[in-house]
XYZ file of C-alpha atoms in Angstrom:
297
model
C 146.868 130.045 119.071
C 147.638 133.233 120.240
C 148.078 134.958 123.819
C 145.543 136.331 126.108
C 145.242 140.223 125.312
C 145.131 142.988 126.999
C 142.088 145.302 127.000
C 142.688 148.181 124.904
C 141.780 151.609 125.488
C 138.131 153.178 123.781
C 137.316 156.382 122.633
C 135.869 157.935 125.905
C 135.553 160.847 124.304
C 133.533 159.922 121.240
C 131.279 157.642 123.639
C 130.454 160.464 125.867
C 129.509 162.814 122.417
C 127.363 160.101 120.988
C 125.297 159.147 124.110
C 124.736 162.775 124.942
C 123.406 163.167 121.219
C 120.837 160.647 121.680
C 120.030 160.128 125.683
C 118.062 162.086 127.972
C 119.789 164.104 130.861
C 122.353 160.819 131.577
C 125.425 163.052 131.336
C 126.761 161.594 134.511
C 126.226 158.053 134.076
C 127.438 158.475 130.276
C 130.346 159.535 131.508
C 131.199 156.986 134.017
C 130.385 153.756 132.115
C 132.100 155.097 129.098
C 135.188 156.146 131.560
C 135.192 152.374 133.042
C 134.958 150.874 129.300
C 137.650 152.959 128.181
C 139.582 151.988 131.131
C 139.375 148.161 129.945
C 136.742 147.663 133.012
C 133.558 145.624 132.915
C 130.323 147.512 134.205
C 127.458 145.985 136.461
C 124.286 148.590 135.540
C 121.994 148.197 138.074
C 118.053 149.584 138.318
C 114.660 149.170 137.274
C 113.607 148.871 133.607
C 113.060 151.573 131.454
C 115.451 153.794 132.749
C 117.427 153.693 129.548
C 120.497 151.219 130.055
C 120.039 149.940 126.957
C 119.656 153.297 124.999
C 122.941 154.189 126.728
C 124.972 151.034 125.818
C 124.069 151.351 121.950
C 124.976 154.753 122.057
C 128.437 154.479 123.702
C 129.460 151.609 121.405
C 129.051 153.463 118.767
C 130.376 155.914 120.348
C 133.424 153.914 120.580
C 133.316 151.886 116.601
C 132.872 148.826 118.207
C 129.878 146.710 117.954
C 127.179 145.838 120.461
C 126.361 141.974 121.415
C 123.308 142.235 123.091
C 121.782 138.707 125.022
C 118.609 138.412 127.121
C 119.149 136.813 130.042
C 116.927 134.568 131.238
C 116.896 130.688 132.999
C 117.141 129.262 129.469
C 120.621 130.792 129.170
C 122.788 127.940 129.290
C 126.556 128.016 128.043
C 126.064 126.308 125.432
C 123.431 128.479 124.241
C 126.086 131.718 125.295
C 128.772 129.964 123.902
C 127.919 127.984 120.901
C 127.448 124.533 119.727
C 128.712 122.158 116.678
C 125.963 121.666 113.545
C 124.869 118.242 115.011
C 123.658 117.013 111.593
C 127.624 118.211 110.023
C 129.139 116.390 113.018
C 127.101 113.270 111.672
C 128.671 113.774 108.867
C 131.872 115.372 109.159
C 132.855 114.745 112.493
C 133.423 117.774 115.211
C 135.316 120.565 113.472
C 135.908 124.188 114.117
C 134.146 124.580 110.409
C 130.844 123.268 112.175
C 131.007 125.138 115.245
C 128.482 127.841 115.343
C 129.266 130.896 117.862
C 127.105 131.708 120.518
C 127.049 135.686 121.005
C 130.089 135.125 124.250
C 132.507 134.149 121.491
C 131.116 136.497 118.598
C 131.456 139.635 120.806
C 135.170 138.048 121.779
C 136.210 137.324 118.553
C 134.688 140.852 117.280
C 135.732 142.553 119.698
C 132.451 144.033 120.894
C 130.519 145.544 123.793
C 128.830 142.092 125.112
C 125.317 143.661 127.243
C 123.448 140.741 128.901
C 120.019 141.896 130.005
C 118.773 140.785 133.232
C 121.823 139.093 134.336
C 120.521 137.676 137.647
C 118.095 135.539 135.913
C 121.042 133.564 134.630
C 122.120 130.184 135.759
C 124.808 129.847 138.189
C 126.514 127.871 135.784
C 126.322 130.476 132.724
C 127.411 133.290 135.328
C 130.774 131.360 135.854
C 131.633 130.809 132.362
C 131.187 134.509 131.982
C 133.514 134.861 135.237
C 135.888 132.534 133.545
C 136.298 135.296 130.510
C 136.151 137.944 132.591
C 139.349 136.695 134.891
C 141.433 135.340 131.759
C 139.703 137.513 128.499
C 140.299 133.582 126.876
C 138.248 130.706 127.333
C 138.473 127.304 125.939
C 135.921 125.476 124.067
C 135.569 121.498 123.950
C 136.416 120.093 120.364
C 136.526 123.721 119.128
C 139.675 125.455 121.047
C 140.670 128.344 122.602
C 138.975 131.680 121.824
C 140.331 135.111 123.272
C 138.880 138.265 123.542
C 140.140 140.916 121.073
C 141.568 143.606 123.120
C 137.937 145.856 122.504
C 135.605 143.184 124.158
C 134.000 144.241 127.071
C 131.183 142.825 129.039
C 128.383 144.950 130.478
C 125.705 143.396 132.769
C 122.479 144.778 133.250
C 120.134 143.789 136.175
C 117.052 144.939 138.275
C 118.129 144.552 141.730
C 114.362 145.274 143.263
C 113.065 142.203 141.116
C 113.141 139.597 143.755
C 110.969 136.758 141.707
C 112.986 134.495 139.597
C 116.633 135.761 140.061
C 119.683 134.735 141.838
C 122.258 136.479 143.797
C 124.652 137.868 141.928
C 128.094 136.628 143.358
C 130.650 138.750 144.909
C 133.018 137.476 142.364
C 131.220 139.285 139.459
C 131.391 142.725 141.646
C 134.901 142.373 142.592
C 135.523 142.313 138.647
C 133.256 144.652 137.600
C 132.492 148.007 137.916
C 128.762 148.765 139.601
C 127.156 151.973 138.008
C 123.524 152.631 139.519
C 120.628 154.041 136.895
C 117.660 154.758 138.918
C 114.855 156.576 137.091
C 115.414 160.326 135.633
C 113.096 163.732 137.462
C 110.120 164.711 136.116
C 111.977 167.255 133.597
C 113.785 164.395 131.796
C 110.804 162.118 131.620
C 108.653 164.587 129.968
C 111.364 165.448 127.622
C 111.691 161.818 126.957
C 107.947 161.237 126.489
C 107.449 164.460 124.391
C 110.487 163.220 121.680
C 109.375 159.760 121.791
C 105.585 160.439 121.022
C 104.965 164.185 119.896
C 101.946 164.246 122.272
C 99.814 167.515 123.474
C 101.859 168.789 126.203
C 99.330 168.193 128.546
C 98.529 165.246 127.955
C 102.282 163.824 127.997
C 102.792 166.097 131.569
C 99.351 163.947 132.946
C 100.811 160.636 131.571
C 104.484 161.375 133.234
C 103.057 162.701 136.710
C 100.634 159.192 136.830
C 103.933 156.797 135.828
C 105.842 158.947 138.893
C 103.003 158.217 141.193
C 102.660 154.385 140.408
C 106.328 154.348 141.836
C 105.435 155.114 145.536
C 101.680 154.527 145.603
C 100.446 152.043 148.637
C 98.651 149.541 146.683
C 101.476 149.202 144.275
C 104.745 147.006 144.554
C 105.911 147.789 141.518
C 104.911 151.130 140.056
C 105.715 151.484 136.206
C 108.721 153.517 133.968
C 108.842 155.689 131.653
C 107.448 153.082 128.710
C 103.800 153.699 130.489
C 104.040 157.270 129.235
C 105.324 157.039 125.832
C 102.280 153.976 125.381
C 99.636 156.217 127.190
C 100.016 159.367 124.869
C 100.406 157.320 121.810
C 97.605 154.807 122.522
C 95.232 158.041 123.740
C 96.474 160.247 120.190
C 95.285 157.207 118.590
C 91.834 156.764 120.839
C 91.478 160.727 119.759
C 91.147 160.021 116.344
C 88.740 157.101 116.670
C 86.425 159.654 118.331
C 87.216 162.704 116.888
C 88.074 164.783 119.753
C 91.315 165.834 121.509
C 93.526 163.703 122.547
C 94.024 165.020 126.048
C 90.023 165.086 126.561
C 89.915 162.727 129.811
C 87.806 159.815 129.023
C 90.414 159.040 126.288
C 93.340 160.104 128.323
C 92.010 157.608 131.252
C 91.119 154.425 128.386
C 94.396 154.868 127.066
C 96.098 154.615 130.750
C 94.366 151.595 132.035
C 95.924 149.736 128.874
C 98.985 150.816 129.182
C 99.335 151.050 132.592
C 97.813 148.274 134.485
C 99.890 145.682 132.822
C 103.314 147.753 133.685
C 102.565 147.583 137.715
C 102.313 145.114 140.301
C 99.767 145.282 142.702
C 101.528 145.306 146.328
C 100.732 142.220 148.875
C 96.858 142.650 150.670
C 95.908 145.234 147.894
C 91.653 144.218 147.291
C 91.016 146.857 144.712
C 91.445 145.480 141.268
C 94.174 147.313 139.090
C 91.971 149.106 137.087
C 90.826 151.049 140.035
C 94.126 151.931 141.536
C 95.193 153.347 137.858
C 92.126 154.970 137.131
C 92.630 156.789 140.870
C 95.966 157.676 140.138
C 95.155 159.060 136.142
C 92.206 161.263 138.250
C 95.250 162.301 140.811
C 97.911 163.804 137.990
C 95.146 165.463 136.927
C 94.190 167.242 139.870
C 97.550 167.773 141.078
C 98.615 169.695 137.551
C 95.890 171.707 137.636
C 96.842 173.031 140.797
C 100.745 173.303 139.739
């Protein structure tokens, strides 16, 4: 077997060229999480969804020429499910072997040496979270009946999590911070989200300005807890392009504009505790308030 390596150097440079090819006004945080990877650093990305972590993580591996492990994280994520099991019907018949082992995506991205992203990494057992504290202390880790595995000096591990979701997580230890590097991605300004919508969906300007300035007020409106990203947009001018030609009118004419928001929208928020008015009626409000406040801009 051979010794624990070192983490090796990546190509900071090439990761900052690639994610500025293909993200959206993240020239900062490109260039920190791609300066922490290329120092041999693991990075904790913390925020709400759809602020484009992983957008930015695909694009700085390959950035870098290494590949991207990507794992949703979740309650079911035990370690034997992270780090991979024996072929119970070869075991039956061949006993336990390293031949019958079957890698979980912990020891592909080791043995590959690859960018390891777990989604939503406090929804993951306690138990899972310390095997991936284990690697993170030792870059080896031993397997029962299977061995040691260590990291090629490329592996890194990047942890994604939404530290407002309250319902279903746990706390992420101190442990995991003191190894880690935190790098916050809260949602972009209204310039960058309409530039995001408009690539993502083609859409009639106004149309794609109406559906941006509604997902910005879900994020701070009283009857919402949880207001909704940048997905609501792209699915509200595509769903309400769509809508348009069903009818055979303009895609930005209102009654189409407000159908295609309520069904994209009022799945993506969260009404807020001792809100009465159904969800409909709080996005239908706000779709009426972009309106009136871009006509005024």
């Amino acid at each position: 077997m051979s010794t624990p390596t070192q983490a090796r150097r990546l190509d900071v440079t090439g990761m900052v060229r690639v994610a500025c090819e293909r993200v959206v006004a993240r020239i900062r945080e490109a260039e920190v999480v791609a300066a922490a990877l290329s120092a041999g650093r693991n990075v904790l990305l913390e925020g709400p969804p759809g602020t484009g972590k992983t957008t930015l993580l695909r694009a700085l591996a390959d950035g870098a020429g290494v590949p991207l492990v990507l794992v949703e994280g979740n309650a079911e994520l035990t370690p034997t499910r992270l780090v991979g099991h024996h072929d119970a019907s070869r075991v039956l018949s061949e006993d336990y072997r390293p031949e019958n082992f079957v890698p979980g995506p912990l020891t592909r991205a080791m043995t590959d040496g690859a960018v390891l992203y777990v989604e939503e990494f406090n929804r993951v057992p306690e138990e899972t979270m310390n095997v991936l504290l284990g690697v993170l202390s030792e870059r080896e880790m031993h397997v029962p009946r299977f061995g040691r595995v260590t990291a090629r000096p490329t592996f890194r591990l990047v942890a994604a999590m939404n530290p407002f979701d309250a319902v279903g997580t746990a706390r992420v230890t101190p442990a995991l911070y003191d190894r880690s590097c935190r790098v916050a991605m809260g949602y972009q300004d209204e310039d960058a989200e309409l530039a995001v919508v408009a690539a993502a969906t083609g859409g009639p300007e106004p149309l794609v300005a109406r559906a941006v300035r509604s997902v910005r007020i879900t994020r701070d409106h009283p009857e919402l807890r949880i207001g909704s990203s940048v997905r609501g947009a792209i699915d509200t001018v595509l769903i309400a392009v769509e809508l348009a030609t069903v009818r055979g009118h303009g895609a930005d004419e209102d009654s189409t504009g407000l159908d295609a928001a309520l069904a994209a929208l009022t799945g993506k928020v969260t009404l807020a505790d001792g809100a009465t008015r159904p969800v409909e009626d709080v996005v239908a409000d706000i779709w009426r308030r972009a309106g009136e406040e871009l006509g005024k801009a």
